[in-house]
Short mmCIF file of C-alpha atoms and ligand atoms in Angstrom, two decimals:
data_model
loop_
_atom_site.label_atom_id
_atom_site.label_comp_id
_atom_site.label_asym_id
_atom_site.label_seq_id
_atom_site.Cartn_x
_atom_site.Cartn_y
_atom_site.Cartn_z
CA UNK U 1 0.80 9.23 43.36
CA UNK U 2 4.15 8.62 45.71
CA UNK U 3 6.17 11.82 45.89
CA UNK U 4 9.76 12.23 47.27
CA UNK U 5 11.19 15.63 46.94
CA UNK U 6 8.57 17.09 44.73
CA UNK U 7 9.38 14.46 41.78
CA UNK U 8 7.20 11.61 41.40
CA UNK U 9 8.41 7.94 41.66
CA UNK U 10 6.93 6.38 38.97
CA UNK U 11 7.77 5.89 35.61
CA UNK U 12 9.43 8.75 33.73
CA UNK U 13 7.92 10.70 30.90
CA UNK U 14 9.63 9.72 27.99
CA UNK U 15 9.31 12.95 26.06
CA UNK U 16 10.26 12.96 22.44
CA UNK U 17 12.28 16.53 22.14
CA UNK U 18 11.61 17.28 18.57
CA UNK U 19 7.87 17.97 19.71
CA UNK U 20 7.39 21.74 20.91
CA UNK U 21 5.58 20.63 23.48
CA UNK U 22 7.92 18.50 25.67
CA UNK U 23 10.39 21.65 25.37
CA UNK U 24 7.63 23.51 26.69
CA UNK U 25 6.70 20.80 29.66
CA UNK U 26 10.73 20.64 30.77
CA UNK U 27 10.95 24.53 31.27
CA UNK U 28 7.60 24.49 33.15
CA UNK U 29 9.07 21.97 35.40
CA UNK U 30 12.17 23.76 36.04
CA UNK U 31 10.26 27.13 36.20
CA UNK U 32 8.43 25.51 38.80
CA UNK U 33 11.41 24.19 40.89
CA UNK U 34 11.39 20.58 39.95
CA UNK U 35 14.32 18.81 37.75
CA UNK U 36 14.12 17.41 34.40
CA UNK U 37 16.81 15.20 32.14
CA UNK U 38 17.58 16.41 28.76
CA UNK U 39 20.31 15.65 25.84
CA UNK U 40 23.20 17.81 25.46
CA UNK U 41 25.42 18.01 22.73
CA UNK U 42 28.29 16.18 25.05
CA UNK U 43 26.43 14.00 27.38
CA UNK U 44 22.86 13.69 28.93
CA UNK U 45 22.42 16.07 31.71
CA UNK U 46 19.63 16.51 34.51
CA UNK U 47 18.80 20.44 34.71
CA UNK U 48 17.71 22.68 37.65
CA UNK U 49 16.97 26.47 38.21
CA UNK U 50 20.90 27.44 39.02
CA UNK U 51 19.49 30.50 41.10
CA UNK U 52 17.18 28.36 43.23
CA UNK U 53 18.79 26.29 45.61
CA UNK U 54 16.05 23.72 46.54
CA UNK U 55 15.71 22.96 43.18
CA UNK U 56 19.54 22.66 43.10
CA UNK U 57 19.38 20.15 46.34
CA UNK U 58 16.99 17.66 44.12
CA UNK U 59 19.81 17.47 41.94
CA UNK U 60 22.38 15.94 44.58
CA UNK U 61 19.67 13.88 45.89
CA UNK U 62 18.47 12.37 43.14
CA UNK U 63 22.15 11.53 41.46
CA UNK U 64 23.28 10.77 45.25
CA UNK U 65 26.02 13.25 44.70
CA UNK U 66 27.87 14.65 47.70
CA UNK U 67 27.94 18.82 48.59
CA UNK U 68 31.12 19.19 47.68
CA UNK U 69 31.01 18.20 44.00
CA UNK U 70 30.00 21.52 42.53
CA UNK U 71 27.52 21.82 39.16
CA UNK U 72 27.92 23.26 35.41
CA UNK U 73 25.60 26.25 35.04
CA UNK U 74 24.34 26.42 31.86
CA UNK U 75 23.51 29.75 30.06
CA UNK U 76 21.67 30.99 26.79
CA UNK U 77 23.82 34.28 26.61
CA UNK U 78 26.34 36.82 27.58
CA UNK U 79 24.43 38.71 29.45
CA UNK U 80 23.72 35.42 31.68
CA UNK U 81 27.30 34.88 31.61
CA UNK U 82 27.95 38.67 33.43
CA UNK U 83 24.72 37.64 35.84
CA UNK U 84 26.61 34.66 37.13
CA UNK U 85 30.41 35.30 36.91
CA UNK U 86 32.83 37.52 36.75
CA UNK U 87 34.36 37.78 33.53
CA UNK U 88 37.88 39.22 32.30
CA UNK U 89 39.69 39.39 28.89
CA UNK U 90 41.15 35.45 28.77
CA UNK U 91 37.30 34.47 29.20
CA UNK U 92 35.82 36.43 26.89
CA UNK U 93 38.09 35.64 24.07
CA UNK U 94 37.60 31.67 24.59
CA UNK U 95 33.73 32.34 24.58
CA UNK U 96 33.78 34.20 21.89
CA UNK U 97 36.17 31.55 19.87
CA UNK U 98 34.28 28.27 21.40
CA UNK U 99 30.46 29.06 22.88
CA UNK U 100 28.16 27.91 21.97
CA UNK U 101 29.94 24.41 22.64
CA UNK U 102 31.64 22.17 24.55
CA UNK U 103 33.56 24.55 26.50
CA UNK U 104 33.27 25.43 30.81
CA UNK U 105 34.76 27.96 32.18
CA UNK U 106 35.93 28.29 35.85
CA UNK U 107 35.74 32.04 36.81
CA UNK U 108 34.61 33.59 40.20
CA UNK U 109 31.21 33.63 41.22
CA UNK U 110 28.70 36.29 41.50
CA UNK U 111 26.23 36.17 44.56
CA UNK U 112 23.39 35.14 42.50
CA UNK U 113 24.46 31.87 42.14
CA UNK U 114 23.49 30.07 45.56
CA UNK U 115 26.44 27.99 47.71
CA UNK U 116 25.06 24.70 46.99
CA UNK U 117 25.68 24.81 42.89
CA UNK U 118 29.41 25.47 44.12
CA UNK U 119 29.96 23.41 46.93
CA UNK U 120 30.41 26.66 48.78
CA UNK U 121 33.38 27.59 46.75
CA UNK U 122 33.90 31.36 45.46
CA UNK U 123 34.29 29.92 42.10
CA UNK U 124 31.30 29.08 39.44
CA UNK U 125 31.76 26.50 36.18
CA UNK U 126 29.52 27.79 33.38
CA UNK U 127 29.27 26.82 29.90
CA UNK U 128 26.69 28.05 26.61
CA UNK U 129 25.76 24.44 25.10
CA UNK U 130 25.12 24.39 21.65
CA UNK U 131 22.60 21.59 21.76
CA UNK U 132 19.20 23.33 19.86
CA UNK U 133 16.65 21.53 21.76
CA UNK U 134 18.67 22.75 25.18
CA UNK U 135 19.53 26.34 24.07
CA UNK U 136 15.45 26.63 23.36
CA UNK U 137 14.92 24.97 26.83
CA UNK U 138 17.10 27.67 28.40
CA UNK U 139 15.29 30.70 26.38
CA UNK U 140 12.02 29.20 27.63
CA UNK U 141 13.06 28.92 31.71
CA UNK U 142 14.55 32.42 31.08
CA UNK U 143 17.07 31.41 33.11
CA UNK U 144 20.61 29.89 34.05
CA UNK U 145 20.47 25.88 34.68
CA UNK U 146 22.53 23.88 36.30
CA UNK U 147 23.19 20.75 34.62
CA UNK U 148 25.66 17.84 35.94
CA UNK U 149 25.76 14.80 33.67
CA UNK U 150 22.60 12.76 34.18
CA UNK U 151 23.91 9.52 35.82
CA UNK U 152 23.92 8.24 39.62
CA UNK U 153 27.27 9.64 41.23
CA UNK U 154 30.73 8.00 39.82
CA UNK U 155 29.78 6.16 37.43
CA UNK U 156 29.62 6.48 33.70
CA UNK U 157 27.64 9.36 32.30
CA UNK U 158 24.85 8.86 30.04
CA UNK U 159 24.64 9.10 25.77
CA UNK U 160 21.01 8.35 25.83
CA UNK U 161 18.04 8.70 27.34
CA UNK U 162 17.49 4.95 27.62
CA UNK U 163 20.93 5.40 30.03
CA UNK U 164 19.61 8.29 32.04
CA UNK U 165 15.99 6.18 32.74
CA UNK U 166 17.83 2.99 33.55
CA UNK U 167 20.14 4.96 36.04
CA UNK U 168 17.59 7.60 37.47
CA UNK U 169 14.20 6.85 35.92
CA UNK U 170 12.60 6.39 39.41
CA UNK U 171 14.16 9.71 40.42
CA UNK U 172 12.80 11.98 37.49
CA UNK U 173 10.22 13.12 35.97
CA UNK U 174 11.11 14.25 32.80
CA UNK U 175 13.33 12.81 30.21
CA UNK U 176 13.57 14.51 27.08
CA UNK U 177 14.10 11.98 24.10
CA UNK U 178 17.23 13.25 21.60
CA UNK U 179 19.31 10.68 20.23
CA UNK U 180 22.72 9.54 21.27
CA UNK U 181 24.84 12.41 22.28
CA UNK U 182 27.03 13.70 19.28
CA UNK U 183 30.24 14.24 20.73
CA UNK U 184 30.05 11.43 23.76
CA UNK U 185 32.26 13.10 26.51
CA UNK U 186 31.89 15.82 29.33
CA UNK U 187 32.65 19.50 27.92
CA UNK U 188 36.49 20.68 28.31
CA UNK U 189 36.83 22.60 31.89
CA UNK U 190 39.42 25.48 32.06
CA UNK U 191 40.07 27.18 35.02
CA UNK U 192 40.30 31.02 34.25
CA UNK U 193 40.34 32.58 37.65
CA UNK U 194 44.18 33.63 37.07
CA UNK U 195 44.02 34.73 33.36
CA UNK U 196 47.48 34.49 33.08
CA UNK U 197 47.63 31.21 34.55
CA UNK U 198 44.68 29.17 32.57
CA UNK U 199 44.40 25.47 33.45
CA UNK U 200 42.80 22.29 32.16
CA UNK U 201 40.65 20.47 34.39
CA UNK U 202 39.42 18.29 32.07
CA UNK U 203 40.03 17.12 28.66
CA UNK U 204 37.11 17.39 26.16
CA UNK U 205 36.12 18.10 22.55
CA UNK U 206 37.70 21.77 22.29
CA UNK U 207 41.35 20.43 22.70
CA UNK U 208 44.16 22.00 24.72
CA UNK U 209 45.68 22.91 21.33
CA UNK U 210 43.03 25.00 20.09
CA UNK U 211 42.64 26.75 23.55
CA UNK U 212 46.16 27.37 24.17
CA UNK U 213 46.21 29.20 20.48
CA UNK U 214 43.07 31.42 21.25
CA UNK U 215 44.44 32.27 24.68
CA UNK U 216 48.45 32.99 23.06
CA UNK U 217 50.07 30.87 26.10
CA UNK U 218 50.21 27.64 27.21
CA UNK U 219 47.64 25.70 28.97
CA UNK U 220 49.00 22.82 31.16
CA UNK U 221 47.31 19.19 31.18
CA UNK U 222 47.39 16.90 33.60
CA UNK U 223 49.04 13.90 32.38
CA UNK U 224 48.71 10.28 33.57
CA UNK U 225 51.16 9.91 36.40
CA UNK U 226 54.19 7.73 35.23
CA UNK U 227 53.75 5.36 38.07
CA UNK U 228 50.01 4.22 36.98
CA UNK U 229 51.55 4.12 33.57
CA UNK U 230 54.12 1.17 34.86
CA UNK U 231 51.74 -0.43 36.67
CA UNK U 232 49.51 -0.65 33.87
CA UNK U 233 52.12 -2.03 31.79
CA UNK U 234 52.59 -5.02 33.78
CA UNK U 235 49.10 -5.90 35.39
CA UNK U 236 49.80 -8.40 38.08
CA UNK U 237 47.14 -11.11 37.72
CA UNK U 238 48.29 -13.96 40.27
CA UNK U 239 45.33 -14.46 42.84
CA UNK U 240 41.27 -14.15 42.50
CA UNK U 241 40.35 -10.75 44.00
CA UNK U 242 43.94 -8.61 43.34
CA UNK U 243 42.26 -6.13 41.52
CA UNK U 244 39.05 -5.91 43.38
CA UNK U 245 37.43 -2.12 44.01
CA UNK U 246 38.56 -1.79 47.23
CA UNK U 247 42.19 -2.04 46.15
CA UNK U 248 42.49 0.55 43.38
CA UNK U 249 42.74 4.18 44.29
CA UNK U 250 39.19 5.07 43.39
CA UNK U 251 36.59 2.80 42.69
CA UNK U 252 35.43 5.04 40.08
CA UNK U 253 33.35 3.43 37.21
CA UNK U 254 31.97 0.98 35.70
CA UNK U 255 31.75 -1.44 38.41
CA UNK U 256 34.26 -4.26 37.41
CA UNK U 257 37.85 -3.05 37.18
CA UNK U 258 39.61 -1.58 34.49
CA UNK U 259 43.42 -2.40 33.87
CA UNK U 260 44.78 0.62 31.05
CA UNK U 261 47.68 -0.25 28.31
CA UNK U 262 49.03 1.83 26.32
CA UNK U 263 49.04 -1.32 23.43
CA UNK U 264 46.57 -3.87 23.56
CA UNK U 265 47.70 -7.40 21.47
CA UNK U 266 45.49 -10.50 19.74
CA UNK U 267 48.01 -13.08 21.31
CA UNK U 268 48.01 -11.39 24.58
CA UNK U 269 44.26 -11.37 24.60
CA UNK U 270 43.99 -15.10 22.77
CA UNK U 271 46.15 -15.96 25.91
CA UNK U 272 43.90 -14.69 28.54
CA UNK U 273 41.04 -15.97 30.87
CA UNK U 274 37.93 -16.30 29.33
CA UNK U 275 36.49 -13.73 31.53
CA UNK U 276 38.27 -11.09 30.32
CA UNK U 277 37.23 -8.45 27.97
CA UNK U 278 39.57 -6.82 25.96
CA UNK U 279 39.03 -3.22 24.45
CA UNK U 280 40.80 -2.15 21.32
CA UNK U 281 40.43 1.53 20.20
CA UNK U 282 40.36 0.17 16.49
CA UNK U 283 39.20 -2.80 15.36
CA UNK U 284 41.78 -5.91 15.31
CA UNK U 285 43.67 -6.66 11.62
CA UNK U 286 42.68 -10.25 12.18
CA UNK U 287 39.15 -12.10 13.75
CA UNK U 288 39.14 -12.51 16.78
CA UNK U 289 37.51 -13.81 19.64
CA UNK U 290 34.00 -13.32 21.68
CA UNK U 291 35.83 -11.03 24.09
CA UNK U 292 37.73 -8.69 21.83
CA UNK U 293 35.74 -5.39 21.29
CA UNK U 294 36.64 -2.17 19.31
CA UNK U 295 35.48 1.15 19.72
CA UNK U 296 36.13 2.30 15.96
CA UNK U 297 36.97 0.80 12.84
CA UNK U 298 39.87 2.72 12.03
CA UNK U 299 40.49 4.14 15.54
CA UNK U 300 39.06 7.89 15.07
CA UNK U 301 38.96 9.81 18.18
CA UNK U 302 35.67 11.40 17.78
CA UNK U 303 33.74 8.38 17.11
CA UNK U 304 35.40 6.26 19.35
CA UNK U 305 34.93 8.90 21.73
CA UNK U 306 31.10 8.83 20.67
CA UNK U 307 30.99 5.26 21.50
CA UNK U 308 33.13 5.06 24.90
CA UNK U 309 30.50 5.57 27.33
CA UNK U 310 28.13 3.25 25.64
CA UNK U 311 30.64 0.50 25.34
CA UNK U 312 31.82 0.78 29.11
CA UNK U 313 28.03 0.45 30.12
CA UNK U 314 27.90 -3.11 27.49
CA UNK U 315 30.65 -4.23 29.25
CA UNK U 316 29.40 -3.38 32.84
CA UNK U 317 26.82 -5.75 32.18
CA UNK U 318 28.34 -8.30 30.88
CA UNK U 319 30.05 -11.49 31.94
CA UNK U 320 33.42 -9.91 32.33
CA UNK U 321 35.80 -9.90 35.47
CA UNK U 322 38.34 -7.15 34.07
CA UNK U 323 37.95 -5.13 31.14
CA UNK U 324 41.79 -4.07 29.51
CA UNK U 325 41.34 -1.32 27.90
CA UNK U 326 44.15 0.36 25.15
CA UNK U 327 44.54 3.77 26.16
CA UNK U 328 44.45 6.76 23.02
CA UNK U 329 47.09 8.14 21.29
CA UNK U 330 47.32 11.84 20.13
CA UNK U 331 45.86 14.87 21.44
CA UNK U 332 42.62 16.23 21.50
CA UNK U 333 39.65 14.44 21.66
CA UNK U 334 42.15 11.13 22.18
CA UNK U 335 42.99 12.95 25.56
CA UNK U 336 39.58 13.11 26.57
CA UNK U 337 39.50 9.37 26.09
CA UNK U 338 42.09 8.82 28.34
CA UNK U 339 40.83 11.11 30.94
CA UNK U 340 38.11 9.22 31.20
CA UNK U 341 39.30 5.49 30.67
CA UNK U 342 42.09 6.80 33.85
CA UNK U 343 38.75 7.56 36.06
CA UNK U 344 37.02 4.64 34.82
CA UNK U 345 39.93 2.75 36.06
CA UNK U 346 40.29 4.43 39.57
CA UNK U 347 43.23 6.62 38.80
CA UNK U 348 41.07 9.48 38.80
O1 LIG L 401 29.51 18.40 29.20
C1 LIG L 401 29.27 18.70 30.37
O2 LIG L 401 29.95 19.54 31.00
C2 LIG L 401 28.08 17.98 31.04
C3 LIG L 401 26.80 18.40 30.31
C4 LIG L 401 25.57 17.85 30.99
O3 LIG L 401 26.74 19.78 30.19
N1 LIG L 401 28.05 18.28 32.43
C5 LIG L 401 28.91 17.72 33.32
O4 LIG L 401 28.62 18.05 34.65
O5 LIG L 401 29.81 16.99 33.00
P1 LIG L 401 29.18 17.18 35.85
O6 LIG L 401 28.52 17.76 37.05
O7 LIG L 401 29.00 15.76 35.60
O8 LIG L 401 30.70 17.57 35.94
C6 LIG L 401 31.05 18.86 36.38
C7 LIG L 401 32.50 18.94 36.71
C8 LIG L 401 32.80 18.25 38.02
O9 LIG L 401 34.01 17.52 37.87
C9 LIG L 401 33.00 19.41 38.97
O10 LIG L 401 33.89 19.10 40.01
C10 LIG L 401 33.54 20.49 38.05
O11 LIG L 401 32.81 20.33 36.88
N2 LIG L 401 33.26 21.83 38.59
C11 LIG L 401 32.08 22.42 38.75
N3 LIG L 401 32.22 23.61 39.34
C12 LIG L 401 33.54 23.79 39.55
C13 LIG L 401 34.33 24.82 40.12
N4 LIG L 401 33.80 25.92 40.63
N5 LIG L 401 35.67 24.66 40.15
C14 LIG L 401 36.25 23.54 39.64
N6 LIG L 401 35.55 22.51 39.10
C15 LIG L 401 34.23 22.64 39.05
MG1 LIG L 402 29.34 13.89 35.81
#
């Protein structure tokens, strides 16, 4: 059997998760040092012993992910939460009001937790995920995991397990079978390591609203900068290549570009190149044509959030030269969208 970094490079295990037993076979693996990809309740991720940094290093090399993007440690408890970081009063209260969910919090770091999971920083992420299958995978290791979303670096992360094996499959060893992801998008990050000065570093299911309330003040967001915004509104189509990779300010993900809007039309669309697909958030009053695509029937956030990641990877692979996608309205789980349809468009 080939090996490469302790994981072996043939097919994955698909493991079915509602058996005991593949619960069992994904904590021996990470016991043992080795990596294994499991469903979360926001995204798939692919887990590692957070206190062992080889294990840790499999991670980066297997999602080709530079040092210096630190990884989500995952834990089963409070008392994991006080092993890894160093709490205070702002951080307790939002665990208390959202864990377990889809909530990270930025605090600083206790020694435990090797460099490499923080990119050297003296900062750790951790989160309590309220997934079952991975809350009994975490009681099994007996320990904290770190778990960045299960894709190859920058591009879309995965809803299913069929998305982790066709982006890492040669890489792992273990995936852990759970259905599509319930909620769709990365957890909400808040950076508590000045209590009095909480911010949001990403958008998720457990809205700025609901933390600002728990916390009693304000928690800033970081808006889409007015000048994308314009830009966006009049996309500038005249020669073949304009809006190639290279040209945006981050290639991010999927691969062909993404122009935002804050409306999408019919006629606008019905005007258009063949070639270019056109994603509404709810689906279109009147039929329409082969490349008009919805992500909800009535435009709710949370299944159209649901359905985002998937949709992006359909269109990825299809015959499509720019995909114009109509950005969210609202707050919430709408702002999530956004977040992500900006860094799917390069405006990361
Ligand atoms: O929902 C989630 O959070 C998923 C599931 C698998 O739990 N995980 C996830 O991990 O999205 P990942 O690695 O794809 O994204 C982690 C984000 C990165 O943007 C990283 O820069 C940020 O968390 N992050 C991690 N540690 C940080 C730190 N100390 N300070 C600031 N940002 C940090
Ligand atoms: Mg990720």
């Amino acid at each position: 059997m080939k090996r490469r970094n302790g994981e072996r490079k043939d097919r994955p295990l698909l493991l079915d998760a509602s058996a005991p037993k593949a619960i069992a076979c994904a904590a021996d693996a990470v016991r043992a040092g080795g990596i294994a990809a499991l469903p979360t309740e926001t995204v798939y991720g692919l887990a590692a012993d957070a206190l062992n940094a080889r294990a840790c290093r499999k991670i980066f090399k297997v999602k080709g992910r530079p040092a210096s993007d630190p990884l989500i440690v995952h834990i089963q408890s409070m008392r994991e939460f006080g092993l890894v970081a160093k709490t205070n009063p702002a951080a307790l209260r939002l665990a208390a009001a959202f864990w377990p969910g889809p909530l990270t919090l930025v605090l600083p770091k206790n020694p435990v937790i090797p460099d490499i999971v923080t990119a050297g920083r003296p900062s750790v992420a951790v989160r309590m995920p309220s997934h079952p299958l991975l809350r009994r995978l975490l009681k099994l290791a007996a320990r904290p995991l770190a778990i960045p979303s299960a894709n190859p670096f920058g591009y879309v992360s995965p809803t299913t397990a069929e998305h982790v094996r066709h982006g890492l499959g040669r890489g792992i060893r273990h995936i852990l079978e759970g259905g599509p992801a319930r909620i769709g998008v990365e957890s909400t990050i808040v950076d508590l390591r000045y209590p009095e000065k909480p911010r949001l570093l990403r958008p998720g299911a457990i809205s700025r609203a609901a933390i600002a309330r728990a916390l009693g003040r304000p928690v800033p967001a970081r808006a889409i900068p007015e000048r994308f915004v314009a830009k966006i509104r009049k996309p500038r189509r005249s020669g073949p290549g304009q809006l190639a990779p290279g040209q945006l300010a981050r290639h991010y993900s999927p691969h062909i570009p993404i122009i935002l809007h804050p409306r999408l039309s019919l006629s606008a669309a019905a005007r258009a190149p063949s070639n270019e697909a056109w994603l509404f958030l709810r689906k279109p009053p009147k039929p329409a044509g082969p490349s008009v695509f919805w992500l909800d029937e009535t435009g709710d956030s949370g299944r159209a959030a649901r359905r985002l990641f998937s949709t992006l990877r359909r269109l990825d692979a299809g015959p499509w030269r720019i995909i114009h996608a109509e950005l969210a309205r609202g707050a919430g789980l709408a702002e999530a969208i956004n977040d992500r349809l900006r860094r799917a468009a390069g405006l990361g």
